[in-house]
């Protein structure tokens, strides 16, 4: 699988509260997009703690990872987070999300995953994993709310043809919000 990533703080800010982690192991991949609450250093502190926690528990399953992170982040501002897991051996993709992180599969069987409301580290809801068949060659699009929902208008036909990094860069350029940290991952 190839990954294209674009991430940046809101213009004028030194700290990026948005972070991502891509972990490949045993013919599986875990893709996380994290948005620390607020902006600046405190947002980045919460996100980096969350990253560290995922690193420590990446092979425990989505619901468990969320639980560990929720405990770890209690003394921070908290984060919203989406995690997408693909098991290539079984051709299954799972998603779990809390807060405003978007994840879509664009391909043979398209799907737009829904995150539950809440904040990891503050009022995290029960985690429900959504499962979906995965077909090699499917394109995954994940992004934080620093990418405008107008990205839904970006034609799938164009996205599917583009190199993943080119697509991520273009989506950032066209749909990145000036007033927020922004992250987009395109994977195929
Ligand atoms: Mn945000």
Coordinates of C-alpha atoms and ligand atoms in Angstrom, one line a residue:
X1 CA 0.0 0.0 0.0
X2 CA 1.2 3.5 -0.8
X3 CA 0.5 6.5 1.3
X4 CA 0.3 10.2 0.4
X5 CA 0.2 12.6 3.3
X6 CA -0.2 16.3 3.7
X7 CA -0.3 18.0 7.1
X8 CA 0.3 21.5 8.3
X9 CA -0.6 23.8 11.3
X10 CA -3.1 26.6 10.7
X11 CA -1.2 29.3 8.9
X12 CA 0.8 31.4 11.3
X13 CA 1.1 28.8 14.0
X14 CA 4.3 27.0 14.7
X15 CA 2.7 23.9 16.4
X16 CA 0.6 21.5 14.5
X17 CA -2.1 19.9 16.7
X18 CA -2.9 17.5 13.9
X19 CA -0.8 14.3 13.8
X20 CA -1.0 11.0 12.0
X21 CA 0.6 7.6 12.4
X22 CA 0.8 4.8 9.8
X23 CA 1.9 1.5 11.3
X24 CA 2.5 -1.5 9.0
X25 CA 2.9 -4.9 10.7
X26 CA 2.2 -8.6 9.8
X27 CA 0.4 -7.8 6.6
X28 CA -1.8 -5.3 8.3
X29 CA -1.8 -1.6 8.5
X30 CA -3.1 0.9 11.1
X31 CA -3.7 4.4 9.9
X32 CA -4.5 7.0 12.6
X33 CA -5.4 10.7 12.2
X34 CA -5.4 12.7 15.4
X35 CA -6.6 16.3 16.0
X36 CA -5.6 17.8 19.4
X37 CA -8.3 20.0 20.8
X38 CA -7.7 23.8 20.3
X39 CA -4.6 25.1 18.6
X40 CA -0.9 25.6 19.3
X41 CA 1.3 23.9 21.8
X42 CA -1.4 22.4 24.1
X43 CA -3.1 20.7 21.1
X44 CA 0.3 19.4 19.9
X45 CA 1.1 18.0 23.4
X46 CA -2.2 16.1 23.5
X47 CA -1.7 14.7 20.0
X48 CA 1.9 13.6 20.6
X49 CA 0.9 11.8 23.8
X50 CA -1.8 10.1 21.8
X51 CA 0.8 9.1 19.1
X52 CA 3.0 7.6 21.8
X53 CA 0.1 5.6 23.3
X54 CA -0.8 4.2 19.8
X55 CA 2.8 3.2 19.2
X56 CA 2.7 1.3 22.5
X57 CA -0.5 -0.5 21.8
X58 CA -0.9 -0.6 18.0
X59 CA -1.6 -4.4 17.8
X60 CA -4.3 -4.5 20.4
X61 CA -7.3 -3.8 18.2
X62 CA -9.1 -0.4 17.7
X63 CA -11.4 -0.4 20.7
X64 CA -8.5 -1.2 23.1
X65 CA -6.2 1.4 21.6
X66 CA -8.9 4.0 22.1
X67 CA -9.3 3.0 25.7
X68 CA -5.6 3.2 26.4
X69 CA -5.5 6.6 24.8
X70 CA -8.5 7.9 26.7
X71 CA -6.8 7.1 30.0
X72 CA -3.5 8.5 28.9
X73 CA -5.0 11.8 27.7
X74 CA -7.1 12.6 30.8
X75 CA -4.7 15.4 31.9
X76 CA -4.6 17.0 28.5
X77 CA -7.1 19.0 26.3
X78 CA -7.9 15.7 24.7
X79 CA -8.1 14.8 21.0
X80 CA -10.5 13.6 18.3
X81 CA -9.2 10.6 16.4
X82 CA -10.0 8.3 13.6
X83 CA -8.3 4.9 13.2
X84 CA -8.6 2.7 10.1
X85 CA -7.2 -0.8 10.2
X86 CA -6.7 -3.1 7.2
X87 CA -6.1 -6.8 7.5
X88 CA -4.8 -7.7 4.1
X89 CA -4.9 -11.5 4.7
X90 CA -8.6 -11.4 5.3
X91 CA -9.5 -8.4 3.1
X92 CA -11.2 -6.6 5.9
X93 CA -11.1 -3.0 6.8
X94 CA -12.3 -1.6 10.1
X95 CA -12.8 2.0 11.2
X96 CA -13.5 3.6 14.6
X97 CA -13.6 7.3 15.1
X98 CA -14.4 9.8 17.9
X99 CA -15.1 13.4 16.9
X100 CA -14.7 15.0 13.5
X101 CA -12.3 12.7 11.6
X102 CA -13.6 11.6 8.2
X103 CA -12.7 8.3 6.5
X104 CA -13.9 7.0 3.2
X105 CA -13.2 4.1 0.9
X106 CA -13.4 5.1 -2.8
X107 CA -13.4 2.1 -5.1
X108 CA -15.5 -0.9 -5.9
X109 CA -17.6 -0.8 -2.7
X110 CA -17.5 2.9 -1.6
X111 CA -18.3 3.7 2.1
X112 CA -18.2 6.8 4.2
X113 CA -17.5 5.9 7.8
X114 CA -19.2 7.8 10.6
X115 CA -17.3 8.9 13.8
X116 CA -19.1 9.1 17.1
X117 CA -19.3 12.4 19.0
X118 CA -16.9 12.9 21.9
X119 CA -13.4 13.7 22.9
X120 CA -10.7 11.1 23.7
X121 CA -9.4 11.9 27.2
X122 CA -12.6 13.6 28.3
X123 CA -16.0 12.1 27.4
X124 CA -15.1 9.3 25.0
X125 CA -18.2 7.2 23.9
X126 CA -18.2 3.4 23.6
X127 CA -16.1 2.5 20.6
X128 CA -17.9 0.7 17.7
X129 CA -15.7 -0.8 15.0
X130 CA -17.3 -0.5 11.5
X131 CA -16.2 -3.3 9.2
X132 CA -16.1 -3.3 5.5
X133 CA -14.7 -5.6 2.8
X134 CA -11.3 -4.4 1.4
X135 CA -10.3 -4.9 -2.2
X136 CA -6.7 -4.4 -3.3
X137 CA -6.5 -1.1 -5.2
X138 CA -9.2 0.6 -3.2
X139 CA -8.4 4.2 -2.4
X140 CA -8.7 5.4 1.2
X141 CA -9.2 9.0 2.1
X142 CA -8.9 10.1 5.7
X143 CA -8.8 13.7 6.9
X144 CA -9.2 16.0 9.9
X145 CA -11.8 18.7 10.0
X146 CA -9.1 21.2 8.9
X147 CA -10.1 19.9 5.4
X148 CA -13.4 21.4 4.3
X149 CA -16.3 19.0 3.8
X150 CA -16.4 20.5 0.3
X151 CA -13.8 17.8 -0.4
X152 CA -16.8 15.6 -1.1
X153 CA -17.2 17.4 -4.3
X154 CA -13.7 16.4 -5.4
X155 CA -14.5 13.9 -8.2
X156 CA -13.7 10.2 -7.4
X157 CA -12.7 9.7 -11.0
X158 CA -9.9 12.2 -10.6
X159 CA -8.8 11.0 -7.2
X160 CA -8.6 7.4 -8.4
X161 CA -6.3 8.3 -11.3
X162 CA -3.9 10.5 -9.3
X163 CA -0.8 9.4 -7.5
X164 CA -1.5 9.3 -3.7
X165 CA 0.9 12.0 -2.8
X166 CA -0.2 14.2 -5.6
X167 CA -3.8 13.7 -4.5
X168 CA -3.1 14.5 -0.9
X169 CA -1.2 17.7 -1.9
X170 CA -4.0 18.8 -4.1
X171 CA -6.7 18.2 -1.6
X172 CA -4.7 20.2 1.0
X173 CA -4.3 23.0 -1.5
X174 CA -8.0 23.1 -2.6
X175 CA -9.8 22.3 0.7
X176 CA -7.4 23.1 3.6
X177 CA -9.1 25.6 6.0
X178 CA -7.1 28.7 6.8
X179 CA -8.4 28.7 10.4
X180 CA -7.4 25.2 11.4
X181 CA -4.6 22.7 11.5
X182 CA -5.2 20.2 8.6
X183 CA -4.2 16.7 7.7
X184 CA -5.1 14.5 4.8
X185 CA -4.0 10.9 4.0
X186 CA -4.7 9.2 0.7
X187 CA -3.8 5.5 0.7
X188 CA -4.0 2.9 -2.1
Ligands
LIG1 MN1 -9.3 20.5 13.7

